[in-house]
Short mmCIF file of C-alpha atoms in Angstrom, two decimals:
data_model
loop_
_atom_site.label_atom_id
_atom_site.label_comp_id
_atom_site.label_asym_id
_atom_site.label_seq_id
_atom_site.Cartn_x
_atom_site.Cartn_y
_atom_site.Cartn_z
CA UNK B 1212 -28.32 2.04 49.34
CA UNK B 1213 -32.09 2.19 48.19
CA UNK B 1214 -31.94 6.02 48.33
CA UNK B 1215 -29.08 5.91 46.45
CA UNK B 1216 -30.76 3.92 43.82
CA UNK B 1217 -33.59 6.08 43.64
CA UNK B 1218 -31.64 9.00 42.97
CA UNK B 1219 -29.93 7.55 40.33
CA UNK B 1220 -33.45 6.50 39.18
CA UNK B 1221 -34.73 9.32 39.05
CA UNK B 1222 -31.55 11.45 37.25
CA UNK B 1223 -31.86 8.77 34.55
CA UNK B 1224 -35.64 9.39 34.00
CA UNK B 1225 -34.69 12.82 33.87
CA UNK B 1226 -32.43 12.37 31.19
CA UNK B 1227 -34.48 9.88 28.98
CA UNK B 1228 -37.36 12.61 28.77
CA UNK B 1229 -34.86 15.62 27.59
CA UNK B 1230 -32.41 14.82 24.63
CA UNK B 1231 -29.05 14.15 26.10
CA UNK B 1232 -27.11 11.00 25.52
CA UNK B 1233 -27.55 8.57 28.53
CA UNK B 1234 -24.06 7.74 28.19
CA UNK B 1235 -23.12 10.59 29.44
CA UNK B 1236 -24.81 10.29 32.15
CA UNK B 1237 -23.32 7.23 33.25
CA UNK B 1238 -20.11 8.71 32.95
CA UNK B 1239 -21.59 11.72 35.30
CA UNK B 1240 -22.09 9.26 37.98
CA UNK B 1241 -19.08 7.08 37.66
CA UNK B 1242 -17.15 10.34 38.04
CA UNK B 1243 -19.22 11.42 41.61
CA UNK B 1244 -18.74 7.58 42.81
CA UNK B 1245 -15.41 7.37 41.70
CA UNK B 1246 -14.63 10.91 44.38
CA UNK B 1247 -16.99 9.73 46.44
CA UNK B 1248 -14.54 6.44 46.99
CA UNK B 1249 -11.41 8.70 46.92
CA UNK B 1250 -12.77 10.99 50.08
CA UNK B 1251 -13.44 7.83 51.70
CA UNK B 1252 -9.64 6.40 51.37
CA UNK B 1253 -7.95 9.75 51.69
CA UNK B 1254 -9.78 10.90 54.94
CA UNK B 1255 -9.28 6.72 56.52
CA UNK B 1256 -5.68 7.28 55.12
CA UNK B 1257 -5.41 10.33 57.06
CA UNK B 1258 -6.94 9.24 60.30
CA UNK B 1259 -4.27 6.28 60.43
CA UNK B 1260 -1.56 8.83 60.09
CA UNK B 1261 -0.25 8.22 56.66
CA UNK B 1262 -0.43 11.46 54.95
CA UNK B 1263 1.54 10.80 51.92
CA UNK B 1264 -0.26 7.99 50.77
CA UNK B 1265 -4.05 9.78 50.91
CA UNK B 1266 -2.30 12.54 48.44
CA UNK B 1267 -1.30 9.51 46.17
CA UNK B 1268 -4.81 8.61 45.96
CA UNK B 1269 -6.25 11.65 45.42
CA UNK B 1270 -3.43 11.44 42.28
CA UNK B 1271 -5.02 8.63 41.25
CA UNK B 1272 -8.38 9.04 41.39
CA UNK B 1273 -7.81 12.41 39.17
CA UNK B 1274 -6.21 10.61 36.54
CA UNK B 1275 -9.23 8.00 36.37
CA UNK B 1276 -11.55 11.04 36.55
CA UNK B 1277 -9.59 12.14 33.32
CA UNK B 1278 -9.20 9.13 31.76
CA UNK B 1279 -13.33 8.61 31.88
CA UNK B 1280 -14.04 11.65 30.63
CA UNK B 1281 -12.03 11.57 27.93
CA UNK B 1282 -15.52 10.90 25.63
CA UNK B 1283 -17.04 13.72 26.67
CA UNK B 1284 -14.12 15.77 25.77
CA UNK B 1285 -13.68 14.33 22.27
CA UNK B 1286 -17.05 14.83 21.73
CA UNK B 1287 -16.86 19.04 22.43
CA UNK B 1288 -13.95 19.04 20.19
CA UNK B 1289 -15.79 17.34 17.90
CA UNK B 1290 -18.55 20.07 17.56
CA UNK B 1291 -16.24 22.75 18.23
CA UNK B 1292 -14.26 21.96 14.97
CA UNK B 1293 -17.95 21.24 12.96
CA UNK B 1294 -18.57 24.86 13.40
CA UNK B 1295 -15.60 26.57 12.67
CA UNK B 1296 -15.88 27.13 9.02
CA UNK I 906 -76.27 62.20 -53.95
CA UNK I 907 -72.23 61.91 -53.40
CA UNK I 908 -72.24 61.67 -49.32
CA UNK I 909 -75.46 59.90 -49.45
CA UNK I 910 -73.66 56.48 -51.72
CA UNK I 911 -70.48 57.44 -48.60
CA UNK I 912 -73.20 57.33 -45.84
CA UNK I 913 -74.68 53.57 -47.39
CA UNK I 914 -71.24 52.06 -48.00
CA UNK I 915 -69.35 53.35 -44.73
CA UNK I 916 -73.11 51.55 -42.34
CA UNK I 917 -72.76 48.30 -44.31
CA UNK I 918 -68.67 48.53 -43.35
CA UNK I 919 -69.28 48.92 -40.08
CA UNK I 920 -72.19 46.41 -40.24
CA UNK I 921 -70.20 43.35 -41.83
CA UNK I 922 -69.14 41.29 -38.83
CA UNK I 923 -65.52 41.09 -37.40
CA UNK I 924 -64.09 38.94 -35.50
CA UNK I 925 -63.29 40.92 -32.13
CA UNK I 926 -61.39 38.85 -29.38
CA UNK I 927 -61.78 39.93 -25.89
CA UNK I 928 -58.97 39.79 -23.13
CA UNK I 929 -58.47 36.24 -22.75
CA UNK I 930 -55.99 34.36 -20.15
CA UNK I 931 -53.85 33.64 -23.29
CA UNK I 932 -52.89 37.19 -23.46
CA UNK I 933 -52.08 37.33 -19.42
CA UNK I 934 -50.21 34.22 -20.73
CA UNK I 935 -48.32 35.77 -22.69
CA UNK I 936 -47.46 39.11 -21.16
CA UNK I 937 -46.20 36.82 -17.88
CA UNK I 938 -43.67 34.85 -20.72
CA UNK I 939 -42.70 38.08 -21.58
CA UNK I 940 -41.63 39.10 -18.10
CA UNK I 941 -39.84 35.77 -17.25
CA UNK I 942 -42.35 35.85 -14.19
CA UNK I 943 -42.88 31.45 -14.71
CA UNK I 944 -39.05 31.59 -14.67
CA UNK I 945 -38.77 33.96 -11.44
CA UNK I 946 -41.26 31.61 -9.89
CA UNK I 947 -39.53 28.70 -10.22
CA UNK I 948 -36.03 30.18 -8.99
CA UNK I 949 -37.62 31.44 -5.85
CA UNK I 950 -38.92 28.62 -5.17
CA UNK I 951 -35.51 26.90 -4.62
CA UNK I 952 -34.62 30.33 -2.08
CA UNK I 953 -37.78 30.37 -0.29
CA UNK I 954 -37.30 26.98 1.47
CA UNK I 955 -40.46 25.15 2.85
CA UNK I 956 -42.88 28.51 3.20
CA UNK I 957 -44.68 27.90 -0.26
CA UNK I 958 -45.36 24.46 0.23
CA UNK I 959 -49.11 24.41 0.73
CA UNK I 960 -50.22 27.08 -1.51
CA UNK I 961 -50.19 27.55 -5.20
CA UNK I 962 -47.94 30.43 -6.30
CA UNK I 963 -49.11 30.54 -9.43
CA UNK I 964 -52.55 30.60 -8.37
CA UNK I 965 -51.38 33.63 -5.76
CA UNK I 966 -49.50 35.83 -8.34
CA UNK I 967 -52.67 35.19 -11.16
CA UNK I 968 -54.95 36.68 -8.51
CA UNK I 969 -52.92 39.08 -7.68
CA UNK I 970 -52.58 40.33 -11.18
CA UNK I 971 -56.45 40.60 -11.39
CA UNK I 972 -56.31 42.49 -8.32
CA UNK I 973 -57.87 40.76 -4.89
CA UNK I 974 -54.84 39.72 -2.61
CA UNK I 975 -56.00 36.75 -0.44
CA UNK I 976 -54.63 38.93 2.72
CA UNK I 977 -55.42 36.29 5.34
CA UNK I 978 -53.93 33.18 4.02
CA UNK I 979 -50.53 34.77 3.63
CA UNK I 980 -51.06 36.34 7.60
CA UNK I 981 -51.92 32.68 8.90
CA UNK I 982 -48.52 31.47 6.87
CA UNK I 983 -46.65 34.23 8.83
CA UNK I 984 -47.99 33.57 12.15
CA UNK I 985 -47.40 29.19 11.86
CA UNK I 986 -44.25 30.12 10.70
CA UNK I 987 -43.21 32.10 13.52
CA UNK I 988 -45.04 29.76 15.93
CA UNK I 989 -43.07 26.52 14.93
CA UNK I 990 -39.52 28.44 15.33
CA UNK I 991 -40.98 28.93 18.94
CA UNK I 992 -41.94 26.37 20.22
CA UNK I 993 -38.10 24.55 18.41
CA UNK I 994 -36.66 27.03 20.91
CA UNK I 995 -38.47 26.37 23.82
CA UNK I 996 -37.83 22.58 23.45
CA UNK I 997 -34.06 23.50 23.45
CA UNK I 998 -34.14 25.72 26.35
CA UNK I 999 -36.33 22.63 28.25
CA UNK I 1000 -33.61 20.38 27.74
CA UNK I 1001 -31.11 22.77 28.70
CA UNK I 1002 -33.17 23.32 31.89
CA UNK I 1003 -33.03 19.62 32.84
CA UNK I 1004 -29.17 18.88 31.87
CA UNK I 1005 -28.60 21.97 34.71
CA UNK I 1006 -30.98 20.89 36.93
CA UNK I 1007 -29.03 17.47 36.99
CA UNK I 1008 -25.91 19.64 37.12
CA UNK I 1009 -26.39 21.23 40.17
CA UNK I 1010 -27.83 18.07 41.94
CA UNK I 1011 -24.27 16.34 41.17
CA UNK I 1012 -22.39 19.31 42.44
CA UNK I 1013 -24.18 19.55 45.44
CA UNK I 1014 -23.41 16.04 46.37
CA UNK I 1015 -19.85 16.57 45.62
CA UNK I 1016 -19.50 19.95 46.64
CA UNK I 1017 -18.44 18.50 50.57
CA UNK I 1018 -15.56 16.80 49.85
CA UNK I 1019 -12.70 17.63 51.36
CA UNK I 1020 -10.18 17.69 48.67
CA UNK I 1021 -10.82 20.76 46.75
CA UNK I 1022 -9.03 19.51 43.68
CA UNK I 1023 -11.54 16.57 43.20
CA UNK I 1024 -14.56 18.60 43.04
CA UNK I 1025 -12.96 21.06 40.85
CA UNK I 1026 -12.45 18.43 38.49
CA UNK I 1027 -16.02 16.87 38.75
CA UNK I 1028 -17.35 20.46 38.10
CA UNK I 1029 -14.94 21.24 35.05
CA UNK I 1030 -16.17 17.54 34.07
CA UNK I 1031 -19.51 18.86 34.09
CA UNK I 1032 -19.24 22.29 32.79
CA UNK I 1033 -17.52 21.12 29.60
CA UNK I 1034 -21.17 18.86 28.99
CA UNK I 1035 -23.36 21.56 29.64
CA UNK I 1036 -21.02 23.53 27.13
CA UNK I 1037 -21.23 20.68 24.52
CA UNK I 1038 -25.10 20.72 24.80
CA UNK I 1039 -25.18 24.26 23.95
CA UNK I 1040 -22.57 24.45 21.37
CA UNK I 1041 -24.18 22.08 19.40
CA UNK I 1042 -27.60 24.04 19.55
CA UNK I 1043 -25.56 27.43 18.95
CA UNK I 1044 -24.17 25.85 15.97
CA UNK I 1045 -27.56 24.93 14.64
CA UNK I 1046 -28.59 28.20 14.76
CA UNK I 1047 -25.48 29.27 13.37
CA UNK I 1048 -25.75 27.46 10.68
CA UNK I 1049 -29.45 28.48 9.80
CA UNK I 1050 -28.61 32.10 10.00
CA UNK I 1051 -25.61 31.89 7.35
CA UNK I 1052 -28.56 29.85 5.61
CA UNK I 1053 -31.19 32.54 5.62
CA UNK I 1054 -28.34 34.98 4.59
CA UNK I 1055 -27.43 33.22 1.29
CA UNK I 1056 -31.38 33.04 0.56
CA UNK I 1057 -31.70 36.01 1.12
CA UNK I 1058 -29.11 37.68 -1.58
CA UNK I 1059 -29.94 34.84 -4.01
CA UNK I 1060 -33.54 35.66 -3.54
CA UNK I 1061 -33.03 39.00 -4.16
CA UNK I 1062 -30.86 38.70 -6.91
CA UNK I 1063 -33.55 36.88 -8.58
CA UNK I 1064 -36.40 39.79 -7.97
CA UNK I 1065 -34.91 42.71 -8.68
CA UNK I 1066 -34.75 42.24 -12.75
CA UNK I 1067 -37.84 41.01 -12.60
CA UNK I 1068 -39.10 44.43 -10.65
CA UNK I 1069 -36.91 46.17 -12.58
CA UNK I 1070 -38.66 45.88 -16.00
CA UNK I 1071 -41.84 46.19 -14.59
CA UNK I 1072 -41.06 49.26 -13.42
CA UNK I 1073 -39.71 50.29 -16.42
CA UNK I 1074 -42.68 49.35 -18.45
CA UNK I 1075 -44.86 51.11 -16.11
CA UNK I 1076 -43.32 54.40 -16.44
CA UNK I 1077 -40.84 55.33 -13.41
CA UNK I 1078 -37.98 55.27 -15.63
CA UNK I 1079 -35.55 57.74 -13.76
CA UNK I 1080 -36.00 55.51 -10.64
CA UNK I 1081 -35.02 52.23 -11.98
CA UNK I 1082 -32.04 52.84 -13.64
CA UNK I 1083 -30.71 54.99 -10.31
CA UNK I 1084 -31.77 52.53 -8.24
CA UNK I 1085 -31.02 49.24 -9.79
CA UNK I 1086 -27.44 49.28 -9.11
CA UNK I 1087 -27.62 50.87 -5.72
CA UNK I 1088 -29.85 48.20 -4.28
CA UNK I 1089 -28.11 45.15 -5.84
CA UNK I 1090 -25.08 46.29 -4.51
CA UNK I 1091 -26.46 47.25 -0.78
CA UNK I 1092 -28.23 43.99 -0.56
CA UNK I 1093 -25.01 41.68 -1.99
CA UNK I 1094 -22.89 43.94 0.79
CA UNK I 1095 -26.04 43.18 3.49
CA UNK I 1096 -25.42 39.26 2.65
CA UNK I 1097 -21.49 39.71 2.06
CA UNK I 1098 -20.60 41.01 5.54
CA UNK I 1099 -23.07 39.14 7.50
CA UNK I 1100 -21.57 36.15 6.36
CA UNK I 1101 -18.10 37.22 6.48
CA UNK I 1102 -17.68 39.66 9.27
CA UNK I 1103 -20.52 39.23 11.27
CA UNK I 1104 -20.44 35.06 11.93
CA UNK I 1105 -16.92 34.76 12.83
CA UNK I 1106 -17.35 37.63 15.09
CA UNK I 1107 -20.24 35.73 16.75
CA UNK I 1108 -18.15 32.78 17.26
CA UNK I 1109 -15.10 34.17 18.24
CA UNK I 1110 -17.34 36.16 21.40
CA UNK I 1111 -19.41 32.94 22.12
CA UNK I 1112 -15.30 31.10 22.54
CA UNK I 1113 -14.05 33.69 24.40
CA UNK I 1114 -17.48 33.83 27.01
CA UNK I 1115 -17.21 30.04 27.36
CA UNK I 1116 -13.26 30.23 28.19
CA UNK I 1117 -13.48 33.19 30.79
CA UNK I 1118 -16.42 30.87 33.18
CA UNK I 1119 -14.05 28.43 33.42
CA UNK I 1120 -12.01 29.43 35.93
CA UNK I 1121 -11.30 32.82 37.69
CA UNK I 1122 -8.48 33.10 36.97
CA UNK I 1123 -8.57 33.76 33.39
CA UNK I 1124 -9.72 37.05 32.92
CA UNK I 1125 -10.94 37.71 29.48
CA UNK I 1126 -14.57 39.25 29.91
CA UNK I 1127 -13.68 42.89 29.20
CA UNK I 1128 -12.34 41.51 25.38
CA UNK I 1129 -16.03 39.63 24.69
CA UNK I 1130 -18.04 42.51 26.18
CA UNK I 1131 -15.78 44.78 23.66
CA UNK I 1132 -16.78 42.54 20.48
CA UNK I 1133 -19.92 42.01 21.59
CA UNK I 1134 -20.86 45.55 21.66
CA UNK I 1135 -18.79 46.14 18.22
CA UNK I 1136 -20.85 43.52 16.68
CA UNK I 1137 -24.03 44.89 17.50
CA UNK I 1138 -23.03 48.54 16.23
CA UNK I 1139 -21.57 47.51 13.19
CA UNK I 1140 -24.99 45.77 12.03
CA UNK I 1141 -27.36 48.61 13.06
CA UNK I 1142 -24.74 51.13 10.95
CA UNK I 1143 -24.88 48.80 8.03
CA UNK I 1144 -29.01 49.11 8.13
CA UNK I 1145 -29.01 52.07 8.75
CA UNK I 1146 -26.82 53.06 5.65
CA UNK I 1147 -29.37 50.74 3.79
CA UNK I 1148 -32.43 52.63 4.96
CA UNK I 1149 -31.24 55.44 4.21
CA UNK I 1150 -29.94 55.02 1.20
CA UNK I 1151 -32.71 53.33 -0.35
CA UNK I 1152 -35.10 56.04 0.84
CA UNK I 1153 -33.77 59.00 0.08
CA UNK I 1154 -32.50 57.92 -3.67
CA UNK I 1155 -36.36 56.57 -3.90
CA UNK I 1156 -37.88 59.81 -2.87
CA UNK I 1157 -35.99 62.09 -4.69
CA UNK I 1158 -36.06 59.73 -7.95
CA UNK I 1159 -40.07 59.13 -8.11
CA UNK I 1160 -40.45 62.93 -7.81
CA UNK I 1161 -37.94 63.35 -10.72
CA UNK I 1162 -40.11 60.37 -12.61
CA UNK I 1163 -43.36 61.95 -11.72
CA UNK I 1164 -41.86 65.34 -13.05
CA UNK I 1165 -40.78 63.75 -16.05
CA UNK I 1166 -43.85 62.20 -16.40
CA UNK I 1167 -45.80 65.20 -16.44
CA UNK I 1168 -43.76 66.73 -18.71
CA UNK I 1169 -44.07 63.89 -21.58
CA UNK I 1170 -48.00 64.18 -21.19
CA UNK I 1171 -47.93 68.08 -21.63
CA UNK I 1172 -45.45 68.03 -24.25
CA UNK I 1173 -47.67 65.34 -25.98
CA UNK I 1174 -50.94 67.09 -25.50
CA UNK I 1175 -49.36 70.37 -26.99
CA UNK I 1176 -48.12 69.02 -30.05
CA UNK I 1177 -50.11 66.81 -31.68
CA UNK I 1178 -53.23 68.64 -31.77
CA UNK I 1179 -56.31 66.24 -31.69
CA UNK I 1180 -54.88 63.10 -29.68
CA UNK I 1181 -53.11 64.94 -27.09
CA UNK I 1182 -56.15 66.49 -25.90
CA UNK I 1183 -57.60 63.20 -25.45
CA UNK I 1184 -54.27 62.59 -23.62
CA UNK I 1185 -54.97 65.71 -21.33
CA UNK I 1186 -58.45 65.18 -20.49
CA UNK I 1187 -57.27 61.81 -18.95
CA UNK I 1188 -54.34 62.82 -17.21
#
């Protein structure tokens, strides 16, 4: 857990000295723990033997992948439409 | 007796003090009202941005009229300017480097998983930041080019009366009135399709690039690479019509002025009998 947080440490201090929005970020890693969480339950899913339910997971966890993302998306088409003239 | 009373009267003429004025600035003054060159100043100075801010135009042009150009201080204006544009873009492409950097750490981490779909999504997640991060750059530089382009024209349009009429009083006469229109018209065309051909052009190549990485499915690369080349050829035609142009209508109209000129002076110096000669010996 301590390596974790020194990863994540050191990504953010990474990010402070260049001129992205730490926001996005946050939403970075949300997204990679959020998969991380969803290999976890489909693969135990799958090693008890229920199939179907591991592919209703991986549903899920796409939609919240979506659903968090959606800033970063409204953002692009944000700057997309400033430059079209 | 006659020429001697003609000899006393003509030395106390000459004798009897005048008032005799030399060149002074008022006449410079004057001659630069004359030419509108205050006015031409002062609507450059909207087009030429922040260059001009630590010198004295005024100062520059009155020096220049007397004749010494200060050659270094405009070289050392050049050379900061192109130096601060550098070191913008190398601050850009550091932060670039470091959102990619943190890119491909994340990917690596998630690359394993066993659901393919998942990571595909995590790296479309990511690929549309890195996208954001340079389409926002790209449209800053956008941006400053269509900038530079309207300077441009309207800084031109401002200095070629001006040049005009000084060439005119100066002599080439065939040249300027050939010329005149030619070059106004090139340089509105230079600014014209730039902004309306080449820009959207850009854009549509740099929309097209970004949509065929996405996936590999999409195959659209052969259609950029086609505009992309297009773009390029269509700008070095237009310069090179310019160039050419502009050359060959200025060579073959100074010879015609300095034929012309010639001509005057001989005509001149043939006619009127004592002050053309004066006019030959100088020419």
């Amino acid at each position: 857990m301590d390596k974790l947080i020194n990863i994540i440490e050191l990504m953010q201090s990474i990010s402070d000295k260049s001129g992205i929005n730490n926001q996005f970020l946050a939403i970075l890693l949300k997204i990679t723990g959020i998969a991380f969480l969803t290999e976890f339950g489909v693969s135990v899913c799958k090693d008890s033997g229920e199939s179907a339910i591991a592919s209703k997971i991986e549903i899920g966890s796409k939609i919240i992948i979506i659903y968090l993302s959606i800033p970063i998306i409204s953002n692009l088409l944000e700057i997309i439409t400033k430059i079209l003239p | 007796m006659k020429e001697k009373v003609f000899m006393i009267i003509f030395l106390i003429a000459i004798f009897i003090g005048h008032n005799t004025y030399a060149v002074s600035s008022d006449i410079l003054e004057e001659q630069k009202e004359n030419f509108g060159i205050s006015n031409f100043v002062r609507e450059a100075e909207k087009y030429s941005g922040e260059f001009f801010e630590g010198t004295n135009i005024t100062d520059l042009l009155n020096s220049a009229i007397i004749g010494k150009v200060d050659n270094t201080s405009i070289f050392k204006k050049i050379i900061n300017l192109f130096g601060k544009e550098t070191i913008g873009c190398i601050k850009v492409l550091a932060s670039l480097l470091i959102i990619i950097i943190l890119h491909s750490v994340l990917k690596s981490i998630s690359d394993n998983l066993e659901s393919s779909n998942v990571s595909k999504i995590i790296y479309y997640v990511q690929y549309i930041l890195i996208v954001t991060l340079i389409t926002a750059n790209f449209a800053d530089t956008i941006q400053l080019v269509k900038d530079t382009a309207d300077k441009l024209v309207g800084f031109m349009n401002c200095l070629i009366p001006l040049l005009f009429s000084l060439m005119l009083f100066t002599g080439s006469i065939v040249t300027s009135s050939i010329l005149e229109p030619i070059i106004i018209f090139m340089i509105n065309l230079l600014g014209n399709s730039i902004n309306i051909i080449l820009i959207p052009a850009v854009l549509i190549i740099t929309v097209l690039s970004i949509i065929s990485k996405i996936s590999d499915n999409v195959q659209i690369d052969k259609l950029s690479k086609l505009l992309n080349s297009s773009v390029i050829w269509i700008l070095g035609i237009i310069l090179t019509v310019f160039v050419s142009t502009i050359s060959l209508e200025g060579s073959l109209s100074s010879s015609v002025d300095g034929i012309s000129a010639k001509t005057a002076k001989a005509a001149v110096s043939n006619v009127i009998p004592v002050v053309g000669k004066i006019l030959r010996r100088r020419g």
